[in-house]
N, CA, C and O atoms as a MOPAC input file, in Angstrom:
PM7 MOZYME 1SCF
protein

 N      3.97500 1     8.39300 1     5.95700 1
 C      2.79700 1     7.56700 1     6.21600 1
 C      2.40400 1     6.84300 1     4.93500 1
 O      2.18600 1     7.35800 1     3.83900 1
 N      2.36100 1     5.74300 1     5.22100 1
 C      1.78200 1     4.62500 1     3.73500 1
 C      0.38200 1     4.86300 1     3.45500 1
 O     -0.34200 1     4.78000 1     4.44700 1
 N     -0.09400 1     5.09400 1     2.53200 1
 C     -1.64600 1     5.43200 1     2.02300 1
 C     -1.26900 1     3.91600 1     0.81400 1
 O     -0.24100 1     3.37600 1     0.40600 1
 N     -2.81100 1     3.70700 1     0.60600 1
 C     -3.04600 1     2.64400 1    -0.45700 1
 C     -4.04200 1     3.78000 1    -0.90600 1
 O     -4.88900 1     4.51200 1    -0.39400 1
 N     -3.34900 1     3.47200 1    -2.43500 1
 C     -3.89100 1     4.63400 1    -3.97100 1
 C     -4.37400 1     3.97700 1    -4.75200 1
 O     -3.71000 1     3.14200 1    -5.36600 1
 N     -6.32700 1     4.25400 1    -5.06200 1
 C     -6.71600 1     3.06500 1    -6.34500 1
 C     -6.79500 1     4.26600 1    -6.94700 1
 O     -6.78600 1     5.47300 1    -6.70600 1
 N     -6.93200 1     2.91000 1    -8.46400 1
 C     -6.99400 1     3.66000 1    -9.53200 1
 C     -7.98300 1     2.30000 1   -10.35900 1
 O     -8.37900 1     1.22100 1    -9.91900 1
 N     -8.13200 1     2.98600 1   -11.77100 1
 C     -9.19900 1     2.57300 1   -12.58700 1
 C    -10.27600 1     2.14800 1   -12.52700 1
 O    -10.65600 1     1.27400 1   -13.30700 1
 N    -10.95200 1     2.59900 1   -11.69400 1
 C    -12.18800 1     2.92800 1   -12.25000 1
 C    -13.01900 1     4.06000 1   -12.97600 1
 O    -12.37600 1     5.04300 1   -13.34400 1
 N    -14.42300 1     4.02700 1   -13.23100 1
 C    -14.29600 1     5.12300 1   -14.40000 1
 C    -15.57800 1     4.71700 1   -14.99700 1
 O    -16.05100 1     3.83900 1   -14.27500 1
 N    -16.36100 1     4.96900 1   -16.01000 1
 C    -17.61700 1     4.63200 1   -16.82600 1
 C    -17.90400 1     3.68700 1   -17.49300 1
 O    -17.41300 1     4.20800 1   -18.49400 1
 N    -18.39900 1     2.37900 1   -18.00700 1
 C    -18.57100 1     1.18000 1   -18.68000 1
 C    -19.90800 1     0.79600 1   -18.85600 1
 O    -20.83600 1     0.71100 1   -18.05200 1
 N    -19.82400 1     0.56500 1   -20.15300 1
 C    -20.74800 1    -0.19200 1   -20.59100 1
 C    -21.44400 1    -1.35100 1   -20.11600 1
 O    -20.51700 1    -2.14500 1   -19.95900 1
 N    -22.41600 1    -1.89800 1   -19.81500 1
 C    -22.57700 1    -3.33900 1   -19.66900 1
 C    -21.67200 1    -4.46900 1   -20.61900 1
 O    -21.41500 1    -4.54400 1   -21.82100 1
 N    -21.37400 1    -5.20800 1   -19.54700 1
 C    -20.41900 1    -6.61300 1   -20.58700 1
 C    -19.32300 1    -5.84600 1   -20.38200 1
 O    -18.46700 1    -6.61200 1   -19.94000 1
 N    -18.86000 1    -4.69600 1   -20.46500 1
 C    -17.50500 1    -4.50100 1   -20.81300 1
 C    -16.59800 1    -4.46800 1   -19.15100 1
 O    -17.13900 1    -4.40600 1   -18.04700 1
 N    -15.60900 1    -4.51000 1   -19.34400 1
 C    -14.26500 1    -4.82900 1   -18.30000 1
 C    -13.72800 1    -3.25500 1   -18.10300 1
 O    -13.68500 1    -2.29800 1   -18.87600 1
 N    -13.26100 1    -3.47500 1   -16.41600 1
 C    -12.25800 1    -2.64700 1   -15.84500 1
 C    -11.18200 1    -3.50000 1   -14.86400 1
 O    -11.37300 1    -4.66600 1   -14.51900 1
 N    -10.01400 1    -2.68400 1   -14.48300 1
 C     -8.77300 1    -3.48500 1   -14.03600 1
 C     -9.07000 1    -2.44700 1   -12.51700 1
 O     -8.75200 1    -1.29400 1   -12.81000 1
 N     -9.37900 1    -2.49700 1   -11.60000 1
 C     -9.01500 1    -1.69000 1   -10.55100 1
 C     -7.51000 1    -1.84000 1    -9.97300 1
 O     -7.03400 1    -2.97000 1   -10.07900 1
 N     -6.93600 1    -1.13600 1    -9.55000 1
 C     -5.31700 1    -1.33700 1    -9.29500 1
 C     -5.57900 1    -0.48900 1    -7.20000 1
 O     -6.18900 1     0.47000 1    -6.72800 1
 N     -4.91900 1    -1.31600 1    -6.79100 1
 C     -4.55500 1    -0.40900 1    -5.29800 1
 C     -3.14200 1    -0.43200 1    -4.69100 1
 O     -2.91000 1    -1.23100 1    -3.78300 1
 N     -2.17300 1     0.40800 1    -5.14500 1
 C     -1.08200 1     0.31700 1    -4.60800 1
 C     -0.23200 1     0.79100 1    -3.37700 1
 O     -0.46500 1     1.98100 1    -3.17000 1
 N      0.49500 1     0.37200 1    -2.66500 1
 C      0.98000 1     0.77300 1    -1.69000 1
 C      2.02400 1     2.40400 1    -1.75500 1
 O      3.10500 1     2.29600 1    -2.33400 1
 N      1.78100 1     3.33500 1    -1.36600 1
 C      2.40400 1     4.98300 1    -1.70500 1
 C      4.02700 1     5.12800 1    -1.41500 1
 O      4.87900 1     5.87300 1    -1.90100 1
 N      4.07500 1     4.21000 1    -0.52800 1
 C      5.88500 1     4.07900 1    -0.52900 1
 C      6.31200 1     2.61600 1    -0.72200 1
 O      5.69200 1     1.66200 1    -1.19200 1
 N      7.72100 1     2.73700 1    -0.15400 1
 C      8.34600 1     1.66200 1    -0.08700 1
 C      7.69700 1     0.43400 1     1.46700 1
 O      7.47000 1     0.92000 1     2.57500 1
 N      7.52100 1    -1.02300 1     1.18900 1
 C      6.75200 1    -1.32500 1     2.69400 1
 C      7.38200 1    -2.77100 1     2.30700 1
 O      7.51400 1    -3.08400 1     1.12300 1
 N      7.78900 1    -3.69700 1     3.43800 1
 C      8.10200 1    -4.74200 1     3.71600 1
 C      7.15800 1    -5.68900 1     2.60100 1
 O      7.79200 1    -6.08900 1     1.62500 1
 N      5.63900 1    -6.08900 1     2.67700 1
 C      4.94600 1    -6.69400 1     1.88500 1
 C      3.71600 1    -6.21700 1     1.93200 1
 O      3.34800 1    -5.46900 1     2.83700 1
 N      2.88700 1    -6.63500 1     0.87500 1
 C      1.45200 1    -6.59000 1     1.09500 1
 C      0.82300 1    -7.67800 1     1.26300 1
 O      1.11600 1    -8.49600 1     0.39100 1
 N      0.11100 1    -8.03000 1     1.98100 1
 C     -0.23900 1    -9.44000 1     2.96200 1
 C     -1.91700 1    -9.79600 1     2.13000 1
 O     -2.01700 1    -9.91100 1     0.90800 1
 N     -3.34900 1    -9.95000 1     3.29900 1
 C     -4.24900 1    -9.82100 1     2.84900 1
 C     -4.59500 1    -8.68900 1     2.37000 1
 O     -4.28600 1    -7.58300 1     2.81300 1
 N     -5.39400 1    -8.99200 1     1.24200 1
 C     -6.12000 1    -7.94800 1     0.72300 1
 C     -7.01800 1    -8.34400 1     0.61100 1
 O     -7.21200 1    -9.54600 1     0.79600 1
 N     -8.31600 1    -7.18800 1     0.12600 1
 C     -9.84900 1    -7.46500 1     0.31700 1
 C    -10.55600 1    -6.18400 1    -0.54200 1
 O    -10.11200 1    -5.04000 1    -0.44200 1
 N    -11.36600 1    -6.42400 1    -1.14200 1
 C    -12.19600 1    -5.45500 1    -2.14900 1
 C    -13.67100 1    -5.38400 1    -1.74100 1
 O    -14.44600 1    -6.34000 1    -1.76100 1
 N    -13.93300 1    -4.25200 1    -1.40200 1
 C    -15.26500 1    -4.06100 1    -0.81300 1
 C    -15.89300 1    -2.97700 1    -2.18700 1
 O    -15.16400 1    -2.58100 1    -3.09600 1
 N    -17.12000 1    -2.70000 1    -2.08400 1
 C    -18.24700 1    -2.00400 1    -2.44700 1
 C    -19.28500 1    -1.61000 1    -1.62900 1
 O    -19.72000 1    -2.17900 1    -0.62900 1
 N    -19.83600 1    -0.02000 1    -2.43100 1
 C    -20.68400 1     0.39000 1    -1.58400 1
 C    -21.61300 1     1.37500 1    -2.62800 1
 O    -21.42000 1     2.53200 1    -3.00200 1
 N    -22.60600 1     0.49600 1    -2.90400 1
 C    -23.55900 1     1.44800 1    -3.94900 1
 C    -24.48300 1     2.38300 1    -2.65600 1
 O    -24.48200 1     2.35400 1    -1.42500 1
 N    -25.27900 1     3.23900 1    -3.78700 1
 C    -25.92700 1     4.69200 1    -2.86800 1
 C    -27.23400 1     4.12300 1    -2.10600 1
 O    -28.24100 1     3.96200 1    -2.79500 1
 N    -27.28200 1     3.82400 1    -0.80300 1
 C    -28.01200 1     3.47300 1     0.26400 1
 C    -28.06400 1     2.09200 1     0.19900 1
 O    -29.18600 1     1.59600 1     0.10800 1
 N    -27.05200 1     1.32100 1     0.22800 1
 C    -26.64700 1     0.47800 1     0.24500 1
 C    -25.76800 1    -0.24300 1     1.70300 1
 O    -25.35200 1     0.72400 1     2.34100 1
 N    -25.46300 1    -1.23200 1     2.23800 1
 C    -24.25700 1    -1.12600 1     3.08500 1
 C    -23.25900 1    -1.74300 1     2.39000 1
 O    -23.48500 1    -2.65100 1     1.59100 1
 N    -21.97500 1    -1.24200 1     2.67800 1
 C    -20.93700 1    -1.63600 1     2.17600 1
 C    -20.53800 1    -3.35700 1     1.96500 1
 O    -20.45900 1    -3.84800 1     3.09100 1
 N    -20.34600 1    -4.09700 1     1.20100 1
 C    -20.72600 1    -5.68800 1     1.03000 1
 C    -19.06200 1    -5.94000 1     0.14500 1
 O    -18.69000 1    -5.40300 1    -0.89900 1
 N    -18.32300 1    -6.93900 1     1.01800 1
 C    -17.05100 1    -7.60400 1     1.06400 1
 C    -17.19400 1    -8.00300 1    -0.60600 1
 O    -18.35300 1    -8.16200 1    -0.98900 1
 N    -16.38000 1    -8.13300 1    -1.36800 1
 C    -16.39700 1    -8.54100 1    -3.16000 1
 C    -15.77100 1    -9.36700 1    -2.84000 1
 O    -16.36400 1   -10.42200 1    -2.61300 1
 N    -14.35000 1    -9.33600 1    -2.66200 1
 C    -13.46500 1   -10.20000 1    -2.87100 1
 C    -12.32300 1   -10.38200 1    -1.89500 1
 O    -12.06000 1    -9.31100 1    -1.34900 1
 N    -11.55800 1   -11.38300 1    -1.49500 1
 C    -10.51200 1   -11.88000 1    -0.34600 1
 C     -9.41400 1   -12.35900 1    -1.06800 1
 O     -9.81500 1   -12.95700 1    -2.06700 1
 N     -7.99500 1   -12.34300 1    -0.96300 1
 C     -7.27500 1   -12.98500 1    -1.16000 1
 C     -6.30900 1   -12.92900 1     0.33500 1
 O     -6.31800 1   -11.76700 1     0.73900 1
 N     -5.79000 1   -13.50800 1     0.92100 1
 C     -5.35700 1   -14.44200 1     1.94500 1
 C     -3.53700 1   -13.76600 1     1.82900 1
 O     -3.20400 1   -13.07200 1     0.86900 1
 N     -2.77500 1   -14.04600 1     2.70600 1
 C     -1.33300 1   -13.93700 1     2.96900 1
 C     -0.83100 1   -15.02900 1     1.83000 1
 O     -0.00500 1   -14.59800 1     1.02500 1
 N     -1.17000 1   -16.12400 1     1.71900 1
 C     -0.88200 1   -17.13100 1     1.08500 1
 C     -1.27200 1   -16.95600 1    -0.36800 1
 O     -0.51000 1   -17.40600 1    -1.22500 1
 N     -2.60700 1   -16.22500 1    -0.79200 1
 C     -2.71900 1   -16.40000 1    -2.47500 1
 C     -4.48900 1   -17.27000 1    -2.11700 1
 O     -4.91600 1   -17.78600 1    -3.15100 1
 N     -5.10300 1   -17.39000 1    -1.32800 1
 C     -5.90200 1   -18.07300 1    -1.58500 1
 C     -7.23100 1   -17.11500 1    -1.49200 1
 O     -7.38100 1   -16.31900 1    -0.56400 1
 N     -8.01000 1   -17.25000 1    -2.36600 1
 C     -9.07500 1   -16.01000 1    -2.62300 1
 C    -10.28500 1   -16.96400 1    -2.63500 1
 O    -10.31100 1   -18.17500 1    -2.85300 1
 N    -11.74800 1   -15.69900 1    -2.20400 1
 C    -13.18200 1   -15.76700 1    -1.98500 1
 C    -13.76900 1   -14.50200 1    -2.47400 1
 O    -13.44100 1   -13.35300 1    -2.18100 1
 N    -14.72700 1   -14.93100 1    -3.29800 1
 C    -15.17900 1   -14.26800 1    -3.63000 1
 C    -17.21200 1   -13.76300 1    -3.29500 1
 O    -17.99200 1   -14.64900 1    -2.94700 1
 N    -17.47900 1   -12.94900 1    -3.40300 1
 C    -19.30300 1   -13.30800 1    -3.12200 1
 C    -19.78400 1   -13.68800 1    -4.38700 1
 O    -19.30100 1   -13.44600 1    -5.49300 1
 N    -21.19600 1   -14.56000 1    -3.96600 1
 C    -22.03300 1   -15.15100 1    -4.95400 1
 C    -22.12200 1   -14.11800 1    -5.97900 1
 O    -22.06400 1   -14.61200 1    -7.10500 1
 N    -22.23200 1   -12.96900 1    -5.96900 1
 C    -22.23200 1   -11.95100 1    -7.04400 1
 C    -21.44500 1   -11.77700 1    -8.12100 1
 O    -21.64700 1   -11.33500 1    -9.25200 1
 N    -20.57000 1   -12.18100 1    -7.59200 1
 C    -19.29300 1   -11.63500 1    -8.24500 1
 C    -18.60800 1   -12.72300 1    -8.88200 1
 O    -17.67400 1   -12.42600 1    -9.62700 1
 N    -18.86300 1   -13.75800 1    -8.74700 1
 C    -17.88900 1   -14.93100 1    -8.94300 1
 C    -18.03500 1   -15.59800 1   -10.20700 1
 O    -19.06700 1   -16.15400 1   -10.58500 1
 N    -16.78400 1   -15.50500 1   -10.94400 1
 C    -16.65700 1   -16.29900 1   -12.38600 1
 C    -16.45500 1   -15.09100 1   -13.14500 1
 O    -15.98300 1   -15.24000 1   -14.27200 1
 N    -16.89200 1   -13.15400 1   -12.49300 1
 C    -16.37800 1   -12.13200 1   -13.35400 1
 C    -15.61500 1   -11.45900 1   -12.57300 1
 O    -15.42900 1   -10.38700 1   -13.14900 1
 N    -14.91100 1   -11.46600 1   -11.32500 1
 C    -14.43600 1   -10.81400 1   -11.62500 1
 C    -13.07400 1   -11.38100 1   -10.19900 1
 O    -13.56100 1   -11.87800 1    -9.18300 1
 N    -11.77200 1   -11.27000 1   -10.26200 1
 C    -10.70900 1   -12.05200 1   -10.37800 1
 C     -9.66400 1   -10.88900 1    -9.36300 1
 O     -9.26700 1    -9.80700 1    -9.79500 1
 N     -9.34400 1   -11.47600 1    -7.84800 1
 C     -8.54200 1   -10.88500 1    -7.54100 1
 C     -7.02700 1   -11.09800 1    -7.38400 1
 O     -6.68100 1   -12.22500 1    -7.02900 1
 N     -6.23000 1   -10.32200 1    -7.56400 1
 C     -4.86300 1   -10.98200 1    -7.48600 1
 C     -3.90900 1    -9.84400 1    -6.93000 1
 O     -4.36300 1    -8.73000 1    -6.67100 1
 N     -2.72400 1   -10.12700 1    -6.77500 1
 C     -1.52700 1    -9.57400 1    -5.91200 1
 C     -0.25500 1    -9.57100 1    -6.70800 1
 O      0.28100 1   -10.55900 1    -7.21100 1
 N      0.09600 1    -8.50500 1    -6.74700 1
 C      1.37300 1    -8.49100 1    -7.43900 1
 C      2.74500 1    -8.26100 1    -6.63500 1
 O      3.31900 1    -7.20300 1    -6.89600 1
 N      3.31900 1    -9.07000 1    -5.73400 1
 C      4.22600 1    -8.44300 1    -4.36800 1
 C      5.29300 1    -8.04900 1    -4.64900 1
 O      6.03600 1    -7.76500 1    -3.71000 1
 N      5.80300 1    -7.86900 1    -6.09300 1
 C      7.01300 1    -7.17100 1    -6.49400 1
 C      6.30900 1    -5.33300 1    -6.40400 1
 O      6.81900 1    -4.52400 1    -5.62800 1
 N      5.48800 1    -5.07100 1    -7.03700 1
 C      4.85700 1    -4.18200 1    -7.30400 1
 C      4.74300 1    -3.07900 1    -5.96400 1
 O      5.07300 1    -1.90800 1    -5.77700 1
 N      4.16400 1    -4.02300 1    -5.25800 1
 C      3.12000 1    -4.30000 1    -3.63800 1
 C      1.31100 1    -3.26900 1    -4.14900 1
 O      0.74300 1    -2.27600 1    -3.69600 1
 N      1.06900 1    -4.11000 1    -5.11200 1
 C     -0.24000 1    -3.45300 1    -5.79700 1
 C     -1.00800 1    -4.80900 1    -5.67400 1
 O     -0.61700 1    -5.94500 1    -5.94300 1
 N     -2.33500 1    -4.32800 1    -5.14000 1
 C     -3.48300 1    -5.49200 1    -5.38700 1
 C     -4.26700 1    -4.90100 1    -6.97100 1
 O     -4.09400 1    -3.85200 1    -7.59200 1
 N     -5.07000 1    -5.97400 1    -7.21800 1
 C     -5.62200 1    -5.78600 1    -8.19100 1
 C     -7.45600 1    -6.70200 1    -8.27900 1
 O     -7.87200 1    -7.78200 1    -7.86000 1
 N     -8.00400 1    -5.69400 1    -8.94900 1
 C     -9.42800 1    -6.19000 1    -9.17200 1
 C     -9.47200 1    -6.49300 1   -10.58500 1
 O     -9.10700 1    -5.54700 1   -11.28200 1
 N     -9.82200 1    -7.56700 1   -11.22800 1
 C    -10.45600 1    -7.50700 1   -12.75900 1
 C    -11.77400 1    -8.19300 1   -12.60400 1
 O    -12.33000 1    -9.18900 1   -12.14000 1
 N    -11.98600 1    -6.85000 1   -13.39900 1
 C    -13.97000 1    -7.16100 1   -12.95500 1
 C    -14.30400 1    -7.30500 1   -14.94500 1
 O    -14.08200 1    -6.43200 1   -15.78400 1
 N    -14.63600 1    -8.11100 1   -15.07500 1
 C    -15.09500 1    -8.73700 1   -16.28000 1
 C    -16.92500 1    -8.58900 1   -16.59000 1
 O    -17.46400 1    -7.99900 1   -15.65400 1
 N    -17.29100 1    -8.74700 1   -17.00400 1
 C    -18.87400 1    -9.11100 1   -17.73800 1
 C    -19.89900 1    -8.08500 1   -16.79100 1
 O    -20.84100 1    -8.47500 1   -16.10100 1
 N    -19.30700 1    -6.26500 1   -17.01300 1
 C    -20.12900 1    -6.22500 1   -16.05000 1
 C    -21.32200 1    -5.77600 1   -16.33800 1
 O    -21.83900 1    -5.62700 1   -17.44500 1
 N    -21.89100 1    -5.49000 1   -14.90000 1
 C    -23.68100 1    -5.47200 1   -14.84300 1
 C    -23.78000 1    -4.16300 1   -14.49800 1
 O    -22.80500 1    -3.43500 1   -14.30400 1
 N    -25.25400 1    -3.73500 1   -14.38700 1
 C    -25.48100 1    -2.37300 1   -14.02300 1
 C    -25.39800 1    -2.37500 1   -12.48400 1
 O    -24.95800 1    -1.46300 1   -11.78400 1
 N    -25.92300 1    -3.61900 1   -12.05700 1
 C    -25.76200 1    -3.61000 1   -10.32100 1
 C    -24.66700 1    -3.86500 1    -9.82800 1
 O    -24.62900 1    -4.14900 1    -8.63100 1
 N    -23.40600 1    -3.83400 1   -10.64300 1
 C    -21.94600 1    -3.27800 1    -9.85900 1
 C    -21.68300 1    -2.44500 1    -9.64500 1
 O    -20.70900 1    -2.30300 1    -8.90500 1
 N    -22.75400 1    -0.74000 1   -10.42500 1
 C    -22.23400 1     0.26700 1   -10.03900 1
 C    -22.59000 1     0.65200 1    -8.20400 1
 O    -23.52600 1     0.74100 1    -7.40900 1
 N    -21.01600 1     0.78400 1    -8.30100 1
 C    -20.59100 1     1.75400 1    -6.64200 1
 C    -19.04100 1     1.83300 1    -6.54000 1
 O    -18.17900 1     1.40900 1    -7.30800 1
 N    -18.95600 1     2.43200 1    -5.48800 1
 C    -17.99700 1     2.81300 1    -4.91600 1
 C    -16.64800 1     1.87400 1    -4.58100 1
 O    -16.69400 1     1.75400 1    -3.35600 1
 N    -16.10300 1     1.53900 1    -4.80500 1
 C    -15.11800 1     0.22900 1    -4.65600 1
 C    -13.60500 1     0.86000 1    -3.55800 1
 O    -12.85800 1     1.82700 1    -3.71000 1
 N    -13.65500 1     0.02400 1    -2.73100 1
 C    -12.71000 1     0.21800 1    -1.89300 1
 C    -11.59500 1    -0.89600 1    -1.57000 1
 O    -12.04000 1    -1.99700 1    -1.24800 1
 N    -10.59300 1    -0.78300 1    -1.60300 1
 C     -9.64600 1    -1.83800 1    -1.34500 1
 C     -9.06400 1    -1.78400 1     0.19400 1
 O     -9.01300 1    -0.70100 1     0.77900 1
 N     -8.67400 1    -2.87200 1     0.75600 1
 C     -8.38900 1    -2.83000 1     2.10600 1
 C     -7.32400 1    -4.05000 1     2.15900 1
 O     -7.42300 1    -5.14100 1     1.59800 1
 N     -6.26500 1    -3.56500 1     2.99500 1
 C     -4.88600 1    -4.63800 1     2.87300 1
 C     -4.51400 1    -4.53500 1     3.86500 1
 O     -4.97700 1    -3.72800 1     4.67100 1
 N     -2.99200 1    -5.79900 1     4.24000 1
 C     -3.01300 1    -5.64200 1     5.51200 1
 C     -1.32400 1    -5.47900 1     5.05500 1
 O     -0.87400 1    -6.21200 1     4.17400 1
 N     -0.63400 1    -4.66200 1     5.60300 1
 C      0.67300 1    -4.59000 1     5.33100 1
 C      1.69900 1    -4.69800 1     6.31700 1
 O      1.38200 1    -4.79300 1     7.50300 1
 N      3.01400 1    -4.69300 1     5.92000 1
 C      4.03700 1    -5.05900 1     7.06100 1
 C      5.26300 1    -3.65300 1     6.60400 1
 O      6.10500 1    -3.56900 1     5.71000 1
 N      4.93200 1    -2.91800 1     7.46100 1
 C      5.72900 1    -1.71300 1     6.89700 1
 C      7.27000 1    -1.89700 1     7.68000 1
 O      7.63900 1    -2.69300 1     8.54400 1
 N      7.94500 1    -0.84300 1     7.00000 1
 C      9.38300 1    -1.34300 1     7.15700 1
 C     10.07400 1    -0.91900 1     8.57200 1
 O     11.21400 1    -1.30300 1     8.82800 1
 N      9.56500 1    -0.36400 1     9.19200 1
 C      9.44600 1     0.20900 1    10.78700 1
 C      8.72100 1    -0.54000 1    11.54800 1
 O      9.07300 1    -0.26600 1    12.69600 1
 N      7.67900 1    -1.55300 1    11.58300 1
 C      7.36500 1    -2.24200 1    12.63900 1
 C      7.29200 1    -3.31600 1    12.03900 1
 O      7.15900 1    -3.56200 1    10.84000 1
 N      7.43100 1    -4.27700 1    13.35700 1
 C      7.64100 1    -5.64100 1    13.33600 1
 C      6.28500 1    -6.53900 1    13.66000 1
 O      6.20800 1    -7.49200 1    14.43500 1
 N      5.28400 1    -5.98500 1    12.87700 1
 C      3.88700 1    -6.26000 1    12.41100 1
 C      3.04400 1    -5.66400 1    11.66000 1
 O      3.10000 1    -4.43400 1    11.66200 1
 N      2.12300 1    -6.26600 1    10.88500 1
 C      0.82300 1    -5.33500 1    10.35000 1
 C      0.24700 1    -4.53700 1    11.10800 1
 O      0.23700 1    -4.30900 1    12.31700 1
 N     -0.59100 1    -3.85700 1     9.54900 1
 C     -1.60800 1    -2.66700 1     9.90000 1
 C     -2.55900 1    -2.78900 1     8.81600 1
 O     -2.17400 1    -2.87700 1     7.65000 1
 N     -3.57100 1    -2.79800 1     9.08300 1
 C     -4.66600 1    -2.52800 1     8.09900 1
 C     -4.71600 1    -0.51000 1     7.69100 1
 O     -4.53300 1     0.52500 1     8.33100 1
 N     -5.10300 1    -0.92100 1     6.15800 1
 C     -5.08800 1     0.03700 1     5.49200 1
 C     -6.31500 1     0.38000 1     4.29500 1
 O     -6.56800 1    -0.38700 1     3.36700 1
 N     -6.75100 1     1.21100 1     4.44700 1
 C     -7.62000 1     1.58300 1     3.34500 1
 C     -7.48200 1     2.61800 1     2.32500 1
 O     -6.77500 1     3.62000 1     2.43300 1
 N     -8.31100 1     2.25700 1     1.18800 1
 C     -7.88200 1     2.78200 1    -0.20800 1
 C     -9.03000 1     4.16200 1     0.23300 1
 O     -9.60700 1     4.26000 1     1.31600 1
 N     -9.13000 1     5.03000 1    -0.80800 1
 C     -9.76300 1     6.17800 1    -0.72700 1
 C    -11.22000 1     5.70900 1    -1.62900 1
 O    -12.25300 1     6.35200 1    -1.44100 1
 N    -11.20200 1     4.87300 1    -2.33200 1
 C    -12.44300 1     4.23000 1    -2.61900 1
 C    -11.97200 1     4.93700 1    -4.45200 1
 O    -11.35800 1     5.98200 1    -4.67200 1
 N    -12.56500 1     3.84800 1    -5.59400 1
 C    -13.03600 1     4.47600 1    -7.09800 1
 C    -14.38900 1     4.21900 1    -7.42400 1
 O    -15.02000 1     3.30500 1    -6.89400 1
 N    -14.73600 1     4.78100 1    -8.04800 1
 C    -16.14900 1     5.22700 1    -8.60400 1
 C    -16.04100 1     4.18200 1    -9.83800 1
 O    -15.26700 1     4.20100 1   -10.79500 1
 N    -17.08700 1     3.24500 1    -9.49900 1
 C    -17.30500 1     2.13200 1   -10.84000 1
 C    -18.93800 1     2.12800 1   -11.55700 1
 O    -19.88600 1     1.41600 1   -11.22600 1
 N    -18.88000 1     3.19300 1   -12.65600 1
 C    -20.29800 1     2.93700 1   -13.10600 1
 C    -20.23300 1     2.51300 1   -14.57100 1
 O    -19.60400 1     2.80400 1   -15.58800 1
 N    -21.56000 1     1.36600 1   -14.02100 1
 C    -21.89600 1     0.37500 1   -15.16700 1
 C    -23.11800 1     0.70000 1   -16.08300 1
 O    -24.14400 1     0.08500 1   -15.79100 1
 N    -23.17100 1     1.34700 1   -16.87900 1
 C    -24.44900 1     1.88900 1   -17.33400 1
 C    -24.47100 1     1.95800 1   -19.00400 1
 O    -23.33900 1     1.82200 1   -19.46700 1
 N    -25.46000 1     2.13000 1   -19.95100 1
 C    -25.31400 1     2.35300 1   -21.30700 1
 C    -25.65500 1     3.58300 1   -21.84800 1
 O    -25.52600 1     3.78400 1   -23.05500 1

């Protein structure tokens, strides 16, 4: 069974940068859309970032100009770089992709287990 595994997140300063990474657990045809969500404590969970089958990304008013999603399809790892951050980024960060595994002859959406991103001094 394919699981998507993040990694890096972790404790930060204000202003300072993290790389979130979400990779695919085996071997899989491609990784298609991907999408980066958040979910601070009593909060509802609120979409960050989109990148498309094609490469074409959206981001929310929040987020935009710090922090940068991209796809690596050799890898089959998405990636978050969250730049200049604030205290109101800390939460829960979840990645969500849509993949083409090597046994069926279509996608599946998949979710990450979520990393812990706190922004604090």
């Amino acid at each position: 069974q394919v699981q998507l595994v993040e990694s890096g997140g972790g404790l930060v300063q204000p202003g300072g940068s993290l790389r979130l990474s979400c990779a695919a657990s085996t071997s899989i045809r491609s990784m298609n859309a991907v999408r980066w969500y958040r979910q601070a404590p009593g909060k509802e969970r609120e979409l960050v970032a989109t990148m498309s089958t094609s490469g074409n990304t959206n981001y929310a008013d929040s987020v935009k100009g710090r922090f940068t999603i991209s796809r690596d399809n050799a890898k089959n790892t998405a990636y978050l770089q969250m730049n200049n951050l604030k205290p109101e980024d800390t939460a829960v960060y979840y990645c969500n992709a849509d993949l083409l595994l090597l046994a069926s002859p279509y996608g599946h959406n998949f979710w990450g287990q979520g990393t812990q991103v706190t922004v604090s001094s």
